[in-house]
Structures are given as structure tokens and as C-alpha cells.
mmCIF file of C-alpha atoms in Angstrom:
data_model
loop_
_atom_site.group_PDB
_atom_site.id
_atom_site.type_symbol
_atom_site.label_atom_id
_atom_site.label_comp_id
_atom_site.label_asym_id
_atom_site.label_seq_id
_atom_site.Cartn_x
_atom_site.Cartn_y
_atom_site.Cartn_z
ATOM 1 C CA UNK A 1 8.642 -138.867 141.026
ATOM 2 C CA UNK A 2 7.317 -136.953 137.984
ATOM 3 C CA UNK A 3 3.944 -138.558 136.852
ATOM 4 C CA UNK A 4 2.276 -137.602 133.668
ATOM 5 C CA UNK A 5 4.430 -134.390 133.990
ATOM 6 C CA UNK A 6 3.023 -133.826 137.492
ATOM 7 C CA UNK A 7 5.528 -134.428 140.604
ATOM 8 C CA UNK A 8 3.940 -136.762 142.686
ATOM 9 C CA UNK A 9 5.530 -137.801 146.380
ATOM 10 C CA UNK A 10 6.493 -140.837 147.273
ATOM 11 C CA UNK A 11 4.634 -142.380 150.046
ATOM 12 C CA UNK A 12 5.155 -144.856 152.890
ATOM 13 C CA UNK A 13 3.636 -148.688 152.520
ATOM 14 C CA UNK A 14 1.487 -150.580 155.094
ATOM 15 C CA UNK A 15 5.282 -151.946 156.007
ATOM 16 C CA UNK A 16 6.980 -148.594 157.020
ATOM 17 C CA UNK A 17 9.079 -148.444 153.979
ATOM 18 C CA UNK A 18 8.965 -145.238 151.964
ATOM 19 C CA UNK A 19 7.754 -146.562 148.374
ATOM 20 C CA UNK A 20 7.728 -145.485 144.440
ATOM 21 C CA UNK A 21 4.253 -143.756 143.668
ATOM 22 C CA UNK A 22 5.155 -145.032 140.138
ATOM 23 C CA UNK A 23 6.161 -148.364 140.290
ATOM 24 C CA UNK A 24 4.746 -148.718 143.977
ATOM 25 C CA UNK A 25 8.020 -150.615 145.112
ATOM 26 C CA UNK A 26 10.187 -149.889 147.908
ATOM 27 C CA UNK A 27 12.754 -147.587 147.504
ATOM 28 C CA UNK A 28 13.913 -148.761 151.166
ATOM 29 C CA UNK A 29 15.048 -152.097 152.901
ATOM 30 C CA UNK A 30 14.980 -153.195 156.408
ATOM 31 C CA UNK A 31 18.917 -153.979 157.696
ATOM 32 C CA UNK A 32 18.599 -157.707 158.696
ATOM 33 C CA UNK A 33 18.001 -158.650 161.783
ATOM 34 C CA UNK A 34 16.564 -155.887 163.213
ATOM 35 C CA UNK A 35 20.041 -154.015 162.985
ATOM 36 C CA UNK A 36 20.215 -150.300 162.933
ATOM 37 C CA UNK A 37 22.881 -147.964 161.290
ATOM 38 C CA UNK A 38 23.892 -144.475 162.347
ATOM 39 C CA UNK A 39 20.059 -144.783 164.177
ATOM 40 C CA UNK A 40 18.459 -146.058 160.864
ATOM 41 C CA UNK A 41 16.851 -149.553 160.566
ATOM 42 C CA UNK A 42 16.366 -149.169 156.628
ATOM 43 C CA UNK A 43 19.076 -148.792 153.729
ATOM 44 C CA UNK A 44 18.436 -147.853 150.146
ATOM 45 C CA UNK A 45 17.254 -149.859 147.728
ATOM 46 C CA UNK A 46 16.633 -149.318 143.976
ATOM 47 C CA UNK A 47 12.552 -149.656 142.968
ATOM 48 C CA UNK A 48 11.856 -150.558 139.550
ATOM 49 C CA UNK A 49 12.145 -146.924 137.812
ATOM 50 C CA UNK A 50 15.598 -146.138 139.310
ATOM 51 C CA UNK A 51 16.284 -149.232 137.549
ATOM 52 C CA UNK A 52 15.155 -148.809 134.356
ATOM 53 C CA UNK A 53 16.844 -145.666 134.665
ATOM 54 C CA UNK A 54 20.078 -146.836 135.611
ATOM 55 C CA UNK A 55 20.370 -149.437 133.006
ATOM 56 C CA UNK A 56 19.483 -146.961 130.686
ATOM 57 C CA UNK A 57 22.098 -144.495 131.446
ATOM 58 C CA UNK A 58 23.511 -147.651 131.762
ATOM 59 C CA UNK A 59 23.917 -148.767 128.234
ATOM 60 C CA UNK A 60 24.118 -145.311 126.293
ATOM 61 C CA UNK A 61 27.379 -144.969 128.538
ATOM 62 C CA UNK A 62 28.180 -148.461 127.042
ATOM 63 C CA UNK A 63 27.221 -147.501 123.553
ATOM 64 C CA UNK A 64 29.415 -143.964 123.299
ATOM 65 C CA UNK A 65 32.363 -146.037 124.857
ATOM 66 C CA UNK A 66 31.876 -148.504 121.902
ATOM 67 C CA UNK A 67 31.718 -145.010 119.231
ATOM 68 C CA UNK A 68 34.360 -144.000 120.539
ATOM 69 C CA UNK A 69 36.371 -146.728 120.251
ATOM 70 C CA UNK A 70 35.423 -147.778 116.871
ATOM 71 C CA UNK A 71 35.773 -144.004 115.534
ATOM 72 C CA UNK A 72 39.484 -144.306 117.171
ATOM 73 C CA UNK A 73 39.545 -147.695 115.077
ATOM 74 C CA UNK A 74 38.639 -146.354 112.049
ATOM 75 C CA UNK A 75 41.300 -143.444 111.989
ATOM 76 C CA UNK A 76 43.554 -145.995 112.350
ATOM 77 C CA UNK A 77 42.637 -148.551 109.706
ATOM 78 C CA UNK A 78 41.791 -145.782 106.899
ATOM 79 C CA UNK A 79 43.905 -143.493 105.229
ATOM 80 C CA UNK A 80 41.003 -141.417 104.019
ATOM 81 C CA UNK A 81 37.687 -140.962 105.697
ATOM 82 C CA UNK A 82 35.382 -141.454 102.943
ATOM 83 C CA UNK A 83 35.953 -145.255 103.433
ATOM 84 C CA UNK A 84 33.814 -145.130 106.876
ATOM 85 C CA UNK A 85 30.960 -145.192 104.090
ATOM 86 C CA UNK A 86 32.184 -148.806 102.374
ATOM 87 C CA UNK A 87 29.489 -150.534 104.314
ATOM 88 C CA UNK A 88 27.168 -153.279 103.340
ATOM 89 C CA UNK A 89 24.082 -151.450 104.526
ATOM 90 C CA UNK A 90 25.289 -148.762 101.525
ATOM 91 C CA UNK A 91 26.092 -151.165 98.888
ATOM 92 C CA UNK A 92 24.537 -151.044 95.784
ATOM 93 C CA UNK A 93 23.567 -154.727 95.168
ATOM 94 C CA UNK A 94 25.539 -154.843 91.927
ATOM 95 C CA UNK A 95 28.474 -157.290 93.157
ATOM 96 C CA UNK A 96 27.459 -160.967 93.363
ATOM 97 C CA UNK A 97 30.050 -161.878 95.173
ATOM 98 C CA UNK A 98 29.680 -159.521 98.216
ATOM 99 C CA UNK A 99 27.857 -162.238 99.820
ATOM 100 C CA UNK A 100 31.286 -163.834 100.049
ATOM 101 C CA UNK A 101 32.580 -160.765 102.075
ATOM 102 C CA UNK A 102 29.509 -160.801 104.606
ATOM 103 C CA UNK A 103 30.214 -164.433 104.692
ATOM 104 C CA UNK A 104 33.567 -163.607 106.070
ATOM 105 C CA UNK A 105 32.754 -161.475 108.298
ATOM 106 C CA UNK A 106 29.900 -163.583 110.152
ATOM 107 C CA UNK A 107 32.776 -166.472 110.177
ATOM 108 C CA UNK A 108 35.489 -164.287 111.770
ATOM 109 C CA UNK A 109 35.999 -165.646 114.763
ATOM 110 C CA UNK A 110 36.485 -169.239 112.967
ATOM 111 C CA UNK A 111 38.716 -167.664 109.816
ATOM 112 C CA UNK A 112 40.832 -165.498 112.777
ATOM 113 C CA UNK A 113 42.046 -169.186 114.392
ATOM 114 C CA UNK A 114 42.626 -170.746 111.013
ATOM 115 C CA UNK A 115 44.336 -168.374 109.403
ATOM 116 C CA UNK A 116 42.150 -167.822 106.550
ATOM 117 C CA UNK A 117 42.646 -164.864 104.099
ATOM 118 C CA UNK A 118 41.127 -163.627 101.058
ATOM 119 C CA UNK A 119 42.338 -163.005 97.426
ATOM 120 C CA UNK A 120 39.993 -160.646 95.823
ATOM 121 C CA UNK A 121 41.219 -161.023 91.789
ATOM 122 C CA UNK A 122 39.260 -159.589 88.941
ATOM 123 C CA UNK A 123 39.533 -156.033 86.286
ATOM 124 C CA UNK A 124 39.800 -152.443 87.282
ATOM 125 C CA UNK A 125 36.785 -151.220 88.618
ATOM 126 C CA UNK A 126 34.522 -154.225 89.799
ATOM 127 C CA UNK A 127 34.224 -153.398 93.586
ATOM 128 C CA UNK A 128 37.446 -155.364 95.384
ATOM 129 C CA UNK A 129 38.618 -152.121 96.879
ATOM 130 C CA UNK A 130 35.193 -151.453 98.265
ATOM 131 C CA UNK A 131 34.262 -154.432 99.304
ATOM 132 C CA UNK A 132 37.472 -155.605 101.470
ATOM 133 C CA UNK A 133 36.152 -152.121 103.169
ATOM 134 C CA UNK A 134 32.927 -153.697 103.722
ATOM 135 C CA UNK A 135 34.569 -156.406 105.899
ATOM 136 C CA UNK A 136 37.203 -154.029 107.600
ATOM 137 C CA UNK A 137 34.286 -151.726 109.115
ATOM 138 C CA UNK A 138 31.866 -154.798 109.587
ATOM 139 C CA UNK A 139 34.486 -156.199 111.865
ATOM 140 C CA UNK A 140 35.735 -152.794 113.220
ATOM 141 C CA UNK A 141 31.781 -152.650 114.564
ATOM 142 C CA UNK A 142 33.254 -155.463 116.281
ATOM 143 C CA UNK A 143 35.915 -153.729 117.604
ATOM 144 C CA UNK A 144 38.303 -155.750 116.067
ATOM 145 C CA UNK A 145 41.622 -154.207 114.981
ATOM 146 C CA UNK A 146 42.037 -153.749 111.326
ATOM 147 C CA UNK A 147 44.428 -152.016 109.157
ATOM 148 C CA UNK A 148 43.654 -151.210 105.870
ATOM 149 C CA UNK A 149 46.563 -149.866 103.259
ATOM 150 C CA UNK A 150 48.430 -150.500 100.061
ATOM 151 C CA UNK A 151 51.927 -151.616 99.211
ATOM 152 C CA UNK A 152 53.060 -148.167 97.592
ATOM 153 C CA UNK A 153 52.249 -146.786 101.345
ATOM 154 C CA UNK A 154 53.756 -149.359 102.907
ATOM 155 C CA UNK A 155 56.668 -148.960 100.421
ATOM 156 C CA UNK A 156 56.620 -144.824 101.201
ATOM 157 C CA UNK A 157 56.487 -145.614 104.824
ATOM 158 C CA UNK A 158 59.200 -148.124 104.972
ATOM 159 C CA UNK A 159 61.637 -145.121 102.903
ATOM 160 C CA UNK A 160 60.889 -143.182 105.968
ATOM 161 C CA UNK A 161 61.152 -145.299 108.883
ATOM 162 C CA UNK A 162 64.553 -147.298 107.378
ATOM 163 C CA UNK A 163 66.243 -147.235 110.181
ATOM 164 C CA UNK A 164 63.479 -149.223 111.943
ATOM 165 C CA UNK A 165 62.086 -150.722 109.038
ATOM 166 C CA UNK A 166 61.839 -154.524 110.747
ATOM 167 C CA UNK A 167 60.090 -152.841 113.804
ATOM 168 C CA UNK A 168 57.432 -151.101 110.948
ATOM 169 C CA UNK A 169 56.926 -154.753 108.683
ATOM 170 C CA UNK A 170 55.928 -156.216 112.493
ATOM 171 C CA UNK A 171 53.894 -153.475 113.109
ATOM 172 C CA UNK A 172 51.784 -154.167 110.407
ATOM 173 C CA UNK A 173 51.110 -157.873 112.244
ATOM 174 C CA UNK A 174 49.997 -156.295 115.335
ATOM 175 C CA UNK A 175 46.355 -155.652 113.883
ATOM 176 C CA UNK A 176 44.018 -158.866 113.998
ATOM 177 C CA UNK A 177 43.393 -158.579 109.555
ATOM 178 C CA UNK A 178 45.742 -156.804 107.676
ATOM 179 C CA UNK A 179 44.105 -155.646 104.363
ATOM 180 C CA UNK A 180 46.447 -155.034 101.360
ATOM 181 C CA UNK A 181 44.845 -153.382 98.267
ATOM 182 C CA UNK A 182 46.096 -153.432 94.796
ATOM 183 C CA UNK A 183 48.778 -156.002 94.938
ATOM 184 C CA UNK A 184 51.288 -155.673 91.361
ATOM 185 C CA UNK A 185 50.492 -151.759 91.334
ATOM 186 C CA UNK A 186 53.865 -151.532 93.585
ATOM 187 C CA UNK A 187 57.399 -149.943 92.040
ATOM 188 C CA UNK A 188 59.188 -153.555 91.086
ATOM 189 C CA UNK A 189 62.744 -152.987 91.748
ATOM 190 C CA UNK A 190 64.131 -155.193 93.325
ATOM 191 C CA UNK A 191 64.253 -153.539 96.968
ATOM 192 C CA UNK A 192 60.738 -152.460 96.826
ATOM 193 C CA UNK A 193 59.670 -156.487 96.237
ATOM 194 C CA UNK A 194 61.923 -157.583 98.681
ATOM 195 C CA UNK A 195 59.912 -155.287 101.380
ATOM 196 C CA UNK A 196 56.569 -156.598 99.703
ATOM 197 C CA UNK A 197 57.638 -160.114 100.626
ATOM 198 C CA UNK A 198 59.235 -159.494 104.180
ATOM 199 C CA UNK A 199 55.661 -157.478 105.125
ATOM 200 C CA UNK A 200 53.830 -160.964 103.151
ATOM 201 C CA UNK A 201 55.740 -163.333 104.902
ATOM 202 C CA UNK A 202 55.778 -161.258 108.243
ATOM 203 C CA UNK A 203 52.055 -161.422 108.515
ATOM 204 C CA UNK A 204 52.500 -165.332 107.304
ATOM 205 C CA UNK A 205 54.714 -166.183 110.383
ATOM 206 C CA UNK A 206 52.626 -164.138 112.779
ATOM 207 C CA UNK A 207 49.734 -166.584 111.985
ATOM 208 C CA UNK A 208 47.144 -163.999 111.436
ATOM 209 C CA UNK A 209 45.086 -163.877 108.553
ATOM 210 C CA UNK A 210 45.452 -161.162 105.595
ATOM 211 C CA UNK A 211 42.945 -159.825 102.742
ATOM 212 C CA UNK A 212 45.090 -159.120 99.323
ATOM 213 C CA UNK A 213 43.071 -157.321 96.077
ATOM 214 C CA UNK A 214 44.633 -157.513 92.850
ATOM 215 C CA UNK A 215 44.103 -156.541 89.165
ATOM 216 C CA UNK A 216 45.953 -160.104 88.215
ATOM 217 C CA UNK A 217 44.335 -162.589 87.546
ATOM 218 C CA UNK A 218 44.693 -166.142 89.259
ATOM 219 C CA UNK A 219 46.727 -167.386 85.909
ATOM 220 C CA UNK A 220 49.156 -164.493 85.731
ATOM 221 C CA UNK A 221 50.054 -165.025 89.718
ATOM 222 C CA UNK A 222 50.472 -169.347 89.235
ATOM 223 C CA UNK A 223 52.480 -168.865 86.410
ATOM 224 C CA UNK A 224 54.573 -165.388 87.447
ATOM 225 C CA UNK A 225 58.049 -166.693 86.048
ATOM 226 C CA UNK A 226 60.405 -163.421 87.766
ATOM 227 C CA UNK A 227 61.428 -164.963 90.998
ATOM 228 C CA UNK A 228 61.248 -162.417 93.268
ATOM 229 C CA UNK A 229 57.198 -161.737 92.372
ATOM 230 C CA UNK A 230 56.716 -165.719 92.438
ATOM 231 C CA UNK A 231 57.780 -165.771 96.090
ATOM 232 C CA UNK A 232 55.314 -162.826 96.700
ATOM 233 C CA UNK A 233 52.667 -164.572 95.023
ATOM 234 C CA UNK A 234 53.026 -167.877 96.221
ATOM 235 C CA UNK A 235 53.160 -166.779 100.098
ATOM 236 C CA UNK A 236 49.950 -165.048 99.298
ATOM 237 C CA UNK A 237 48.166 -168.036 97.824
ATOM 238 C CA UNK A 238 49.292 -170.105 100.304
ATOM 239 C CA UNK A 239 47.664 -167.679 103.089
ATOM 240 C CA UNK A 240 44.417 -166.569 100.795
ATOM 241 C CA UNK A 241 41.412 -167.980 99.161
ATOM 242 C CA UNK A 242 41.565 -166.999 95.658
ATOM 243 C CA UNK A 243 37.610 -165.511 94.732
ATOM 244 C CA UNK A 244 36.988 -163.721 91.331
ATOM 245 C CA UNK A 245 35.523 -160.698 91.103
ATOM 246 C CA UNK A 246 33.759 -160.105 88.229
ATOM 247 C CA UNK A 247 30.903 -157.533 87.255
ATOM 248 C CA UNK A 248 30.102 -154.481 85.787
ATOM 249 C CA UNK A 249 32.686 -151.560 86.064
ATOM 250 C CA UNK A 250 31.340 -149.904 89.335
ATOM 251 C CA UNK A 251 33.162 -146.684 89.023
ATOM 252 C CA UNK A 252 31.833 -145.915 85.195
ATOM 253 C CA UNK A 253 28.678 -147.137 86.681
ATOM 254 C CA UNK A 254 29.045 -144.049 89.449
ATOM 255 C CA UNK A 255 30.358 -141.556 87.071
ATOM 256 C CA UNK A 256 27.157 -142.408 85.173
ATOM 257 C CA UNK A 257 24.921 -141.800 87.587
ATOM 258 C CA UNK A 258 26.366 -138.574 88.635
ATOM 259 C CA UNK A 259 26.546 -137.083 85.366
ATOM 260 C CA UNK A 260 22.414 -138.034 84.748
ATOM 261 C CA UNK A 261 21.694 -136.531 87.639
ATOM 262 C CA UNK A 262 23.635 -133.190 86.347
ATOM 263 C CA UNK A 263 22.037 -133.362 82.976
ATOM 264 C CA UNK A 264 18.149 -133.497 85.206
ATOM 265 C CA UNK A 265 18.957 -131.129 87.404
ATOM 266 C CA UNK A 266 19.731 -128.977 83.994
ATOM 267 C CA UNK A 267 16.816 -129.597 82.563
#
């Protein structure tokens, strides 16, 4: 054993077993009953520092499984990297409402078995995009399988997978929390809402819960009067919890910040 950066021998106990100089356990055990093996009457043992070291190694083998796995989550839930950042450790402090979101996410497990989604509603720029990414890594920490997207991918995806395009919409219900951002910014003819409501309603009958974020407001989606966008909307407000999201325009409030810290470093 190394001791204070000095190897030090182990050495043999009143008992006959050969013991730790560090810990001063045995690192050997007598076979029972006086039994001998291949001529020994002792077998290994672990003392207390080839413990500790073992359940160290232990658990950072543990912990780089469990990066690994969420890093192999996370290319699969984003589309571009720079959403591994949309964390609540990095959020700014500006949204009242992510409470709400962390809310969620400490309630998964009870909001996975009923079903319960999220409608994130509120103006251009107040944070719904980033804080739906909030929950998705929160829960991808978890190692729980999220997919993150938007309907003009899903839309572009479906155009290139049409001859399995009923094998894609259930692919999208394989993930525990499907996450749909920016719901009205898809094309609205009348195939592209007829996919938007087969991938709503797919997720609906698979019983799993889904996160929607729209510029609409509640009003606009209760009283949508085109048929084929009132069976969108009412699916989704029969699977989501409508919550407003209201606030100062986060992205002017970036662009801001960026462009005062060009003018300082000018000066």
C-alpha cells in the first residue's frame, strides 16, 4: 500500500491473516471449517481501501455509462446542439413562469401516468421555445426519452418517408414526451393539417403525454372556425394544460446585451 507517498508492506495480524497497513483489516479470510483449497486455508477478502476503491471506480464507471447515454439522448431529441445549453441552471431568471416547467419536471413520473401535457401560449419571443428545452434535458438527465421537433420537420420528414409515413407518425409516439414547437407556423393546406392531426391524435391514442408551444393565443385556438385546424386544436387542448407565457421579449433582450457588450469592448 502507498502511505503518505511511501510504499509501505502489508503485514500479518496476531491471527495469521496478512492485513492492510492502511486500514489495518484483513485482506485474507480463513475457508470455514478448517477447509483448505489447492493447500491454502485462507481466500481473499477485500479490506476497507480496496473497497473504497472499488466503489469508486465503481461509480465513475456508472457515471460515464449515464454521459453516454444521455449525450446519445440528446442527439436524438435535438436537431441542433446549441439546445444542450436550454437548462435551468443557465436561465436567466426573466420568465415567471419557468417555475411551471421545473414543476413539471419534478412531477414527471405522476404527469407520465396521467397523461398530462403542456400548452405553452404567449407572443414571439417570451421564452416557450427555451423553456420546453429546459424540461426535455431536465428529464433527459433522467434518462428519459424525449424528442424535441416542429411540425414543418415533421411535415419535411413525412414528404420523404411517404411511403411509410404511418410507420414515421408512430414513431414519433415511441419517445416517453414528445415536444412540438411552434404550433400554426406549419404550411395549411389541407394535406399538411391532415398529417398535423394524424401525428396529434397518434400521440393522443398512444396515451403518452405531449408539450405543444404556440404563438396563438388560448382565444384564437377555442374559437378557430376552419375545421380542419379546430380538430388540431381541440385534440391538443384536450391532451395539454393551457399556461400563458408572458414577459419581456427574451431574444431583443439577448440581442441587447450582445450589442452593449460590442459597444464596451469598443470603447
Amino acid at each position: 500500500m502507498d502511505h503518505e507517498g511511501v510504499e509501505v508492506p502489508d503485514y500479518y495480524g496476531e491471527d495469521g491473516l496478512l492485513h492492510c497497513d492502511v486500514c489495518h483489516e484483513p485482506k485474507e479470510a480463513y475457508l470455514p471449517e478448517g477447509k483448505e483449497w489447492l493447500g491454502r486455508k485462507t481466500h481473499p477478502r477485500m479490506c476497507l481501501c480496496d473497497r473504497t476503491e472499488y466503489e469508486r471506480q465503481e461509480k465513475r464507471e456508472k457515471q460515464l455509462e449515464h454521459e453516454q447515454e444521455v449525450s446519445r439522448l440528446r442527439a436524438k431529441c435535438f436537431t441542433d446542439k446549441y439546445m444542450n445549453n436550454w437548462t435551468f441552471e443557465n436561465d436567466n431568471g426573466l420568465n415567471p413562469k419557468m417555475k411551471e416547467a421545473g414543476d413539471y419536471v419534478v412531477n414527471w413520473e405522476e404527469k407520465e401516468k396521467e397523461n398530462n401535457g403542456l400548452l405553452l401560449w404567449g407572443g414571439v419571443g417570451t421564452g416557450k421555445s427555451y423553456m420546453v428545452g429546459c424540461i426535455a434535458n431536465a428529464l433527459l438527465e433522467q434518462e428519459v426519452t424525449v424528442l424535441m421537433t416542429n411540425f414543418a420537420t415533421i411535415l419535411n420528414d413525412l414528404n420523404s418517408h411517404y411511403a411509410d409515413r404511418n410507420e414515421y407518425i408512430q414513431s414519433l409516439c415511441r419517445n416517453r414526451l414528445l415536444i412540438i414547437d411552434d404550433l400554426g407556423m406549419e404550411r395549411g393546406t389541407d394535406y399538411g393539417l391532415e398529417q398535423v392531426y394524424n401525428a396529434i391524435d397518434a400521440r393522443y391514442r398512444s396515451n403518452k403525454p405531449l408539450i405543444i408551444t404556440t404563438n396563438l393565443t388560448l382565444n384564437e385556438m377555442q374559437n378557430e372556425t376552419n375545421i380542419a385546424r379546430k380538430r388540431i386544436y381541440d385534440r391538443v387542448l384536450e391532451m395539454c394544460i393551457p399556461i400563458r407565457i408572458q414577459g419581456p421579449h427574451m431574444r431583443k433582450i439577448e440581442r441587447d446585451n450582445k450589442l452593449k457588450k460590442y459597444i464596451e469592448g469598443k470603447k
